[in-house]
PDB file of C-alpha atoms in Angstrom:
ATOM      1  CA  UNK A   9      66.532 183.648 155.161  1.00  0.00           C
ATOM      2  CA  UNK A  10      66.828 186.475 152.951  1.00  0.00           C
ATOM      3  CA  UNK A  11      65.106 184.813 150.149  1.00  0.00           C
ATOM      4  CA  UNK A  12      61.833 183.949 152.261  1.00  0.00           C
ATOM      5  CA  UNK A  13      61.281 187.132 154.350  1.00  0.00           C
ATOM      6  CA  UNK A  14      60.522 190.740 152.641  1.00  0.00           C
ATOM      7  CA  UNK A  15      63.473 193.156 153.006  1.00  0.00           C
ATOM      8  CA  UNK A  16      61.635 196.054 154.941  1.00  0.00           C
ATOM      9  CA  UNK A  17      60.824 192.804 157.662  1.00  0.00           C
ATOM     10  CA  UNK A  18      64.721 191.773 157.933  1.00  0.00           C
ATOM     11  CA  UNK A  19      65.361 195.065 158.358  1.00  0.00           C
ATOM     12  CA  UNK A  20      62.900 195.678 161.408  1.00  0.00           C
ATOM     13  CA  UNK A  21      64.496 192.492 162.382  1.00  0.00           C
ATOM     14  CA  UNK A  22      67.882 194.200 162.264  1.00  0.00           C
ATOM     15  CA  UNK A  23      67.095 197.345 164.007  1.00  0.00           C
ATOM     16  CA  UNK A  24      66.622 195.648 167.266  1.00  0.00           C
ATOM     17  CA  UNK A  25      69.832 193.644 167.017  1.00  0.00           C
ATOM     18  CA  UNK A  26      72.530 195.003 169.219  1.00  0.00           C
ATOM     19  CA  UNK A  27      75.699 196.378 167.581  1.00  0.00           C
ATOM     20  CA  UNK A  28      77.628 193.404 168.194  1.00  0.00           C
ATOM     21  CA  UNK A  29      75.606 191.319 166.469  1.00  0.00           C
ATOM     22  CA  UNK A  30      74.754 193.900 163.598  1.00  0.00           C
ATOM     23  CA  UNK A  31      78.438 193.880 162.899  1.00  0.00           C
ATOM     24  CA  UNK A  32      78.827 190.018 162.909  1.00  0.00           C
ATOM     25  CA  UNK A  33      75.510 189.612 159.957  1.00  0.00           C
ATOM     26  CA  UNK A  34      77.725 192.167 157.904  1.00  0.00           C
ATOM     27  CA  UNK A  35      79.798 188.992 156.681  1.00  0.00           C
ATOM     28  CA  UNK A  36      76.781 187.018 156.104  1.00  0.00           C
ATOM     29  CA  UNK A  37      75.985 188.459 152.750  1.00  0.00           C
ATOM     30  CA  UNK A  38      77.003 191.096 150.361  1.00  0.00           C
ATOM     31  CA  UNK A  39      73.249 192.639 150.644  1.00  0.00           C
ATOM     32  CA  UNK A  40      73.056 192.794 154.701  1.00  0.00           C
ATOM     33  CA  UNK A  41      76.828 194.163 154.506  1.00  0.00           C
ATOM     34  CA  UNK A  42      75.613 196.767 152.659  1.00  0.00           C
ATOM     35  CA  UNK A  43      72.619 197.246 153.976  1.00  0.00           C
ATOM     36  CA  UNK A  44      73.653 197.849 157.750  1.00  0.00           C
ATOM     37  CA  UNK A  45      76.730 199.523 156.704  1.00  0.00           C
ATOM     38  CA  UNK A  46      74.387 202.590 155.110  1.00  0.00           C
ATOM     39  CA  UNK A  47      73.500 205.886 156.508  1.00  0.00           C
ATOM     40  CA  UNK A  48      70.360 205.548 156.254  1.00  0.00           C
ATOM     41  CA  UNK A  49      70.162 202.372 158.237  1.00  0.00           C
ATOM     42  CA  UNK A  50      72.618 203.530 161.036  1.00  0.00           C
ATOM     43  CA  UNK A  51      70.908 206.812 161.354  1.00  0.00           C
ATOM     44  CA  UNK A  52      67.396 204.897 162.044  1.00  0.00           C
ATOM     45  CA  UNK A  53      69.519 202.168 164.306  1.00  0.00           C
ATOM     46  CA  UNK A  54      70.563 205.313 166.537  1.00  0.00           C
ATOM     47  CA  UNK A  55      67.598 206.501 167.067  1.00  0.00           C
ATOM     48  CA  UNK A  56      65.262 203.878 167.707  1.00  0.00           C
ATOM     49  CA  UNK A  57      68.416 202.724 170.265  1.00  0.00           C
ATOM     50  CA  UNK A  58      68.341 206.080 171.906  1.00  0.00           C
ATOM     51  CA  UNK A  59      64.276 205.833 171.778  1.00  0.00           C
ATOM     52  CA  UNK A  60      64.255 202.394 172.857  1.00  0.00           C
ATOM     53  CA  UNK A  61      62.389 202.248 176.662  1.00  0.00           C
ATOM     54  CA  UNK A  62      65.422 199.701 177.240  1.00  0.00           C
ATOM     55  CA  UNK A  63      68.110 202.200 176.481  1.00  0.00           C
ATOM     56  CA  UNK A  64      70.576 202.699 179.871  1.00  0.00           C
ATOM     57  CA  UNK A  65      72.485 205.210 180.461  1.00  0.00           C
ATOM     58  CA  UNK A  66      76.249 204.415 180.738  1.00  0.00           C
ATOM     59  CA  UNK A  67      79.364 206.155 182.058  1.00  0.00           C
ATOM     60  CA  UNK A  68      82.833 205.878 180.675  1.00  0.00           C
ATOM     61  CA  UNK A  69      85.588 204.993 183.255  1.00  0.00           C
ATOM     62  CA  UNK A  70      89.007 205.430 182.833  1.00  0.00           C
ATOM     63  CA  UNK A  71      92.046 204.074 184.771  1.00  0.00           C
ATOM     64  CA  UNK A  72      95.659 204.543 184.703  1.00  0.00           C
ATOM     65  CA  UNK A  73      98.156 202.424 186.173  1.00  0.00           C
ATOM     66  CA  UNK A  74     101.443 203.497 187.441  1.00  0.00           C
ATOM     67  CA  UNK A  75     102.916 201.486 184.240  1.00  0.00           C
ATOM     68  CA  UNK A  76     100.565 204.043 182.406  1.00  0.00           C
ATOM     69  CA  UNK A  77      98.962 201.287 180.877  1.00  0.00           C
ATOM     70  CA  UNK A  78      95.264 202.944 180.201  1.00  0.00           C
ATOM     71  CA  UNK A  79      91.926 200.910 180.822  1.00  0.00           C
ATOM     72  CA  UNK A  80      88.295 201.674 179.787  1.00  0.00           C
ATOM     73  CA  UNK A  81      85.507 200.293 180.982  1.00  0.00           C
ATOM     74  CA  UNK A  82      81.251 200.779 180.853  1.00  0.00           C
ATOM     75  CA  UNK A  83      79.722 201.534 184.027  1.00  0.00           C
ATOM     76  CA  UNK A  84      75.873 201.382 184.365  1.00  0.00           C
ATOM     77  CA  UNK A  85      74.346 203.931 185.284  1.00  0.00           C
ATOM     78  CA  UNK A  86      72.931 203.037 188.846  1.00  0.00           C
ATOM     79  CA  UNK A  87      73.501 202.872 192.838  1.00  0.00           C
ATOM     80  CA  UNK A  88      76.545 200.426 192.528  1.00  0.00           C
ATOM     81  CA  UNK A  89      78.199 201.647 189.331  1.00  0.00           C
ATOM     82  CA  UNK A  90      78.330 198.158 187.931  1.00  0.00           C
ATOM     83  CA  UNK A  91      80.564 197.059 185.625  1.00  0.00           C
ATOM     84  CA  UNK A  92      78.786 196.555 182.058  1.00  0.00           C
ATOM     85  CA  UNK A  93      81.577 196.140 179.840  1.00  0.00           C
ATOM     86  CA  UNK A  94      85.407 196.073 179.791  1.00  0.00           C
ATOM     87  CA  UNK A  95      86.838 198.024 176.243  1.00  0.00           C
ATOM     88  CA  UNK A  96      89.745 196.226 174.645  1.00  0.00           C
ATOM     89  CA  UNK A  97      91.917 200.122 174.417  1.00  0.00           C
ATOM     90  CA  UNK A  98      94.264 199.312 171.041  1.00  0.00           C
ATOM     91  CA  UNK A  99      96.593 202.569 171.731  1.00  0.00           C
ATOM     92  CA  UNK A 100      99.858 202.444 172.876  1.00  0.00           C
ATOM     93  CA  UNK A 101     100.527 205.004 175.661  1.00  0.00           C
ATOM     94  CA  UNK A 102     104.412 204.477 176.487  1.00  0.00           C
ATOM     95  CA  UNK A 103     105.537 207.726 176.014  1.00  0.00           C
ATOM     96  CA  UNK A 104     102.172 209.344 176.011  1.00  0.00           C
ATOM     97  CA  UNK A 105      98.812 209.544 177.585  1.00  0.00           C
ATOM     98  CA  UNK A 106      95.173 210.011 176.408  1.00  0.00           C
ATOM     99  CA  UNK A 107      92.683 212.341 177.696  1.00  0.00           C
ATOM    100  CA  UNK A 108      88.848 212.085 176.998  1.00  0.00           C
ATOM    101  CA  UNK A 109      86.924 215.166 175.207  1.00  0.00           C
ATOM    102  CA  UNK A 110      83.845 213.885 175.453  1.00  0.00           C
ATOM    103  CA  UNK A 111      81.547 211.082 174.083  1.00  0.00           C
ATOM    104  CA  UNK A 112      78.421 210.903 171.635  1.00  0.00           C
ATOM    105  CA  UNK A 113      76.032 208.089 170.821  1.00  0.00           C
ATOM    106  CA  UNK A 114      78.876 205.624 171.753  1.00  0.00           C
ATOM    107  CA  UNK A 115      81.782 207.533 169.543  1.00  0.00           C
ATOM    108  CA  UNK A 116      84.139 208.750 172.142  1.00  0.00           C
ATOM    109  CA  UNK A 117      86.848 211.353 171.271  1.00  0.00           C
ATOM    110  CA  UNK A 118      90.573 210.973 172.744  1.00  0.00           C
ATOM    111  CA  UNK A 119      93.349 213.483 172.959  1.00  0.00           C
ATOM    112  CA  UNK A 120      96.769 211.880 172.778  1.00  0.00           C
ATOM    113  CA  UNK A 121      99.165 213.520 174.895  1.00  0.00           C
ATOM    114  CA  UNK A 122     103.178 213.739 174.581  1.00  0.00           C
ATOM    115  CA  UNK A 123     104.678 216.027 176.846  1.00  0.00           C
ATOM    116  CA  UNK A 124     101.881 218.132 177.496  1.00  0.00           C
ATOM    117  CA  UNK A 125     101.473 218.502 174.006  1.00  0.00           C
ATOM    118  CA  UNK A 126      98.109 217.687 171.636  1.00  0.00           C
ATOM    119  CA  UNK A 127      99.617 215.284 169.085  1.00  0.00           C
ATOM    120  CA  UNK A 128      96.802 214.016 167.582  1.00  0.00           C
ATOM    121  CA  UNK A 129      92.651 213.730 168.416  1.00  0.00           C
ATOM    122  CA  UNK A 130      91.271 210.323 168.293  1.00  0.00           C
ATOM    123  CA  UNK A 131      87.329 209.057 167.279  1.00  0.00           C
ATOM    124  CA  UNK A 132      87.347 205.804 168.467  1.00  0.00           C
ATOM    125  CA  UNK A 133      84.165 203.425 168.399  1.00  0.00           C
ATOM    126  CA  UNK A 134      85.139 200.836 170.842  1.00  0.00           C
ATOM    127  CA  UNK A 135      81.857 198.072 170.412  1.00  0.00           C
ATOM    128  CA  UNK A 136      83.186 197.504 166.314  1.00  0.00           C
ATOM    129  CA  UNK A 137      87.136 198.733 167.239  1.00  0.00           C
ATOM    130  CA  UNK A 138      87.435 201.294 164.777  1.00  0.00           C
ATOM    131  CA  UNK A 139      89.243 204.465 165.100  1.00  0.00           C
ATOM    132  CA  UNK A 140      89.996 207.844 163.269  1.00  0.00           C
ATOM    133  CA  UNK A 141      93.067 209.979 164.098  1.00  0.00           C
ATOM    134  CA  UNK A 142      93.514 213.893 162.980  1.00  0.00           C
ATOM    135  CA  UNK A 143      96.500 216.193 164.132  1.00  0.00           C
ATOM    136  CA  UNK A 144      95.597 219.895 165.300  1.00  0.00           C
ATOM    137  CA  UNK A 145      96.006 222.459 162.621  1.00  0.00           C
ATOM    138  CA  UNK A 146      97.188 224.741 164.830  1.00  0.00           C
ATOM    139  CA  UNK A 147     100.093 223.373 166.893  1.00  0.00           C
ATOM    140  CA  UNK A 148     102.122 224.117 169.585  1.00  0.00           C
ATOM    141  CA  UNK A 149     102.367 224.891 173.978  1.00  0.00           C
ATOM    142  CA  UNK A 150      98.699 226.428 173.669  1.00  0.00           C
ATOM    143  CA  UNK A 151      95.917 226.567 175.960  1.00  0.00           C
ATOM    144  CA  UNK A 152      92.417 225.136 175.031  1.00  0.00           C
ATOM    145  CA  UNK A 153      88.618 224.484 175.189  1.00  0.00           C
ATOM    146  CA  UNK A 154      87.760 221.378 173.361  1.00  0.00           C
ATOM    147  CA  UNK A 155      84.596 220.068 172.554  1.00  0.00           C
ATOM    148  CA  UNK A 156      82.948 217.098 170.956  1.00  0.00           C
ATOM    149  CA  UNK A 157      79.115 216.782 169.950  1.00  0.00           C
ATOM    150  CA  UNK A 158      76.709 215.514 166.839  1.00  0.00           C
ATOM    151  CA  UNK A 159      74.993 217.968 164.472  1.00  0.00           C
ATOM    152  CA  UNK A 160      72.296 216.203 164.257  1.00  0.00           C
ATOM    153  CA  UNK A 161      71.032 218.346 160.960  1.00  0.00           C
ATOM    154  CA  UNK A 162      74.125 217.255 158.889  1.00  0.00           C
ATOM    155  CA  UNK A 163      74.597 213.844 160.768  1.00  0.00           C
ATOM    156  CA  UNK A 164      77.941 214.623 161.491  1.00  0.00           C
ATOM    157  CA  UNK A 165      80.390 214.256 164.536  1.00  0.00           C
ATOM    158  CA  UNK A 166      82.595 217.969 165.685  1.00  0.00           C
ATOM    159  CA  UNK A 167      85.255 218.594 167.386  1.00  0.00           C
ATOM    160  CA  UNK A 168      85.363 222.469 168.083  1.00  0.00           C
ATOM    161  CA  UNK A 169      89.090 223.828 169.807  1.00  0.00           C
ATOM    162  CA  UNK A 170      89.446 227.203 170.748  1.00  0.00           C
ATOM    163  CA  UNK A 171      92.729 228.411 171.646  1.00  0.00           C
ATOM    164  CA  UNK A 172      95.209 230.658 172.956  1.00  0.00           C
ATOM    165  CA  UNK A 173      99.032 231.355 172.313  1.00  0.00           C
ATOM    166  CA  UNK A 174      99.529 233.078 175.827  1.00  0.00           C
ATOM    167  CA  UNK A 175     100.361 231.480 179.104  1.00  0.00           C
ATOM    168  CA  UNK A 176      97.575 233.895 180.623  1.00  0.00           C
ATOM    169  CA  UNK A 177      95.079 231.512 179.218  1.00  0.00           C
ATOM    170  CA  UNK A 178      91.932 233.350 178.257  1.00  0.00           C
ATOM    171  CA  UNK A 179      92.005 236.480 180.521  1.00  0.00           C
ATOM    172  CA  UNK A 180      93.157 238.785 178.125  1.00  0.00           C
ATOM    173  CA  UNK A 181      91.406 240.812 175.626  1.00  0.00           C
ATOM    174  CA  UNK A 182      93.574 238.635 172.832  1.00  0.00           C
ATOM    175  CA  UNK A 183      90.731 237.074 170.952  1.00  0.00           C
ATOM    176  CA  UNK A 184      91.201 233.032 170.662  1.00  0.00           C
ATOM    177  CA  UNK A 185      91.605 231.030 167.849  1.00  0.00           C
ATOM    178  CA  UNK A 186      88.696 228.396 166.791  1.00  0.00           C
ATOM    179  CA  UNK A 187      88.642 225.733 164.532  1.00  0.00           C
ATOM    180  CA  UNK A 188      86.281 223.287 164.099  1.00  0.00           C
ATOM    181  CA  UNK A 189      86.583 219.147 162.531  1.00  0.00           C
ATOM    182  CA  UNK A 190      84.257 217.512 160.585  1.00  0.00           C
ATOM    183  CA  UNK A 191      84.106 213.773 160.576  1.00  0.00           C
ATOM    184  CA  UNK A 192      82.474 213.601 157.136  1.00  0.00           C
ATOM    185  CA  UNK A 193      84.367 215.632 156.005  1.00  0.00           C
ATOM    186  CA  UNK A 194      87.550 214.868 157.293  1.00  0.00           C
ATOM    187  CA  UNK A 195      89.179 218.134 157.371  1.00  0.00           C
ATOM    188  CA  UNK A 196      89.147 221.279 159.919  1.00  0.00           C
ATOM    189  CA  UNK A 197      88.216 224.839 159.467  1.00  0.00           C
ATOM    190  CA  UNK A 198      88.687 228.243 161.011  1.00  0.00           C
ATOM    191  CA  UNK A 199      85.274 229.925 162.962  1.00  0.00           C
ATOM    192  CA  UNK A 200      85.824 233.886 162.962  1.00  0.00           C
ATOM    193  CA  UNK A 201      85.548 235.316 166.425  1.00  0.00           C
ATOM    194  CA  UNK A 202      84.532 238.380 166.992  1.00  0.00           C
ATOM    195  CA  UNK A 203      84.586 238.960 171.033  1.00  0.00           C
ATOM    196  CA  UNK A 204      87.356 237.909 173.790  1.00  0.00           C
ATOM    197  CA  UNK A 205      86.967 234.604 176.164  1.00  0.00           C
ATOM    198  CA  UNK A 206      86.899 235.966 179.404  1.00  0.00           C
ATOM    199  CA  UNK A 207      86.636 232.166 181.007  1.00  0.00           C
ATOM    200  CA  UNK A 208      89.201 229.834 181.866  1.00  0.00           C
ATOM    201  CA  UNK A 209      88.756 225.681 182.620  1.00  0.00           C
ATOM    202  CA  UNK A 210      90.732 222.751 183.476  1.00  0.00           C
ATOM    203  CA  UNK A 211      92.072 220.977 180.401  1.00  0.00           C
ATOM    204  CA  UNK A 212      91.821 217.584 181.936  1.00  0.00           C
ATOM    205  CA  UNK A 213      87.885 218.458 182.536  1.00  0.00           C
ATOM    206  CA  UNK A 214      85.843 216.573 179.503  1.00  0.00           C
ATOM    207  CA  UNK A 215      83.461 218.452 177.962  1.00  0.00           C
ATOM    208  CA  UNK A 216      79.745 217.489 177.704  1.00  0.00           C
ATOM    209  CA  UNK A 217      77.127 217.417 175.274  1.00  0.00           C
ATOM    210  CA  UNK A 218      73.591 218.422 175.504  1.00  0.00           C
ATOM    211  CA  UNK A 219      70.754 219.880 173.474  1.00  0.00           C
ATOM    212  CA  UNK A 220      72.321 220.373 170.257  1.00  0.00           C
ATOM    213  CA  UNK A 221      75.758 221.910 172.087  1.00  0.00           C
ATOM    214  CA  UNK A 222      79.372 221.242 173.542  1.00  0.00           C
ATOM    215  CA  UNK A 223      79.438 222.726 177.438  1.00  0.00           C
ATOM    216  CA  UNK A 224      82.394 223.016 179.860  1.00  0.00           C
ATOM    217  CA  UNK A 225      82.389 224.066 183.413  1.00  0.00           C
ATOM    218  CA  UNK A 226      84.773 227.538 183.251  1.00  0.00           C
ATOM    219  CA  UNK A 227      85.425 230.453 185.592  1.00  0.00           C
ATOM    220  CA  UNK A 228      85.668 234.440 184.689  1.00  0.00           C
ATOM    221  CA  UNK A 229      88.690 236.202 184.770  1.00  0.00           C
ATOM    222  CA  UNK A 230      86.867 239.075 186.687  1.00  0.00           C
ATOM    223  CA  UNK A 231      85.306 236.732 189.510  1.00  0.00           C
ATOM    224  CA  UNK A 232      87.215 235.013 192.540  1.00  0.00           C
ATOM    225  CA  UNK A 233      84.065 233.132 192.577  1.00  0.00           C
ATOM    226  CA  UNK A 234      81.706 230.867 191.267  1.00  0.00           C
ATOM    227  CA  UNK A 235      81.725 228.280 188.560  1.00  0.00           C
ATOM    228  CA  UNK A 236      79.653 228.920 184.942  1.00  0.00           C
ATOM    229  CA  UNK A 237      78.363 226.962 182.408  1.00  0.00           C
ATOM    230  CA  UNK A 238      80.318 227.751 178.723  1.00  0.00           C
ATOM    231  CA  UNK A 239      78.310 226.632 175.913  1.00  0.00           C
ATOM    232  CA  UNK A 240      79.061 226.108 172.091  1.00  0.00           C
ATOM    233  CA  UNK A 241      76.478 225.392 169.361  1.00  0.00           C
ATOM    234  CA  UNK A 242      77.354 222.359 167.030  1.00  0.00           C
TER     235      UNK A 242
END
C-alpha cells in the first residue's frame, strides 16, 4: 500500500489507528516500524489522542487477592464504572507487593514492595507490555513522597522522591532528601532543598498529575486539621 499512497497520507492514516493496532503494522515493514516507533510520530499520536473529541477518560483499578495475586483492570469513566479492559500484570508478587505512584498518558509507574521496603520503581506500558525497572538511589526504612508526571518541554517521564531518614516523618525541621528519575535519561539525580517539609501523607495514597505538576493530598505537622494540596513542578 505503501508504494501507491504518499507517506504524509499513511501517516494521517496511522495517527488515528489505536495503539494496538499501531503496534501490530510495526512488523509489516521496515519503513512503518520505524516510522511509528519515532518520537516524532509518538509525540503527534499523543496528542491528537488526548485532543481527539473521542478520547475517554479511564481509571486504573487494582485488586488483590488473598493469594496476593495482583489484577489490573480499565474502568470507564462513567455512572457504572464499566469494565473497558482487563491488563495481562507480568510481575510476580509472591513475596512482594506493588503499589501505584501514579499514571501518565497510559505509562503507569509501580513501586515494588518487599517487606515494607522500596526495591525497585516500575514504568510499565500495559497496551504494548513493556516495562522499565530502576532501584532507589537512596535506600533503606525511609519515609516518602513520590511522584510521577510528563515534562512536557523535554518529552520526558519523572519520578520525583523526597525522603526522610526519621521515623517522625516530615515534622521536623530535618530538611528531606529529593531525587528525581529521568526516563530518557535513565539515571536519577539529587534536587537541593533549601526549606523543611512540614506535611506528612499516606504512602499507599497515589499521587496525581495535573497542569504541568505531581500533587499529593498531605497534612501539616502544626494542624490537627484539615487536608492540603502538596504540589511539585515537573
Amino acid at each position: 500500500m505503501s508504494d501507491f499512497l504518499p507517506e504524509d497520507l499513511i501517516q494521517e492514516i496511522l495517527f488515528k489507528l489505536p495503539i494496538k493496532s499501531l503496534v501490530r503494522c510495526t512488523s509489516l515493514s521496515r519503513t512503518w516500524n520505524s516510522l511509528i516507533k519515532s518520537p516524532a510520530f509518538i509525540s503527534k499520536h499523543l496528542q491528537r489522542t488526548i485532543s481527539s473529541t473521542d478520547h475517554q477518560s479511564l481509571f486504573l483499578l487494582r485488586l488483590c487477592s488473598k493469594e496476593r495475586e495482583e489484577q489490573y483492570s480499565l474502568r470507564l469513566d462513567n455512572q457504572d464504572f464499566n469494565e473497558h479492559m482487563q491488563l495481562h500484570f507480568p510481575f510476580e508478587s509472591f513475596e512482594s507487593y506493588f503499589h501505584v505512584i501514579g499514571s501518565c498518558n497510559g505509562l503507569i509507574c509501580l513501586a515494588k514492595v518487599i517487606q515494607r521496603f522500596t526495591v525497585s520503581f516500575i514504568f510499565w506500558n500495559p497496551l504494548i507490555q513493556k516495562y522499565v525497572n530502576t532501584e532507589p538511589r537512596i535506600l533503606g526504612h525511609l519515609y516518602s513522597f513520590v511522584g510521577f508526571g510528563y515534562d512536557s518541554r523535554a518529552n520526558d517521564y519523572k519520578l520525583i522522591r523526597m525522603v526522610n531518614s526519621q521515623k517522625s516523618k516530615f515534622l521536623s525541621e530535618n530538611f528531606p532528601k529529593m531525587e528525581l528519575y529521568s526516563l530518557n535519561e535513565g539515571s536519577w539525580r539529587s534536587i537541593p532543598q533549601t526549606a523543611p517539609l512540614r506535611y506528612d501523607t499516606d504512602q499507599h495514597f497515589s499521587s496525581a498529575f495535573l497542569n504541568g505538576a505531581v500533587h499529593w493530598i498531605a497534612n501539616r505537622a502544626d494542624q490537627h486539621e484539615g487536608i492540603h494540596n502538596v504540589g511539585f513542578g515537573v
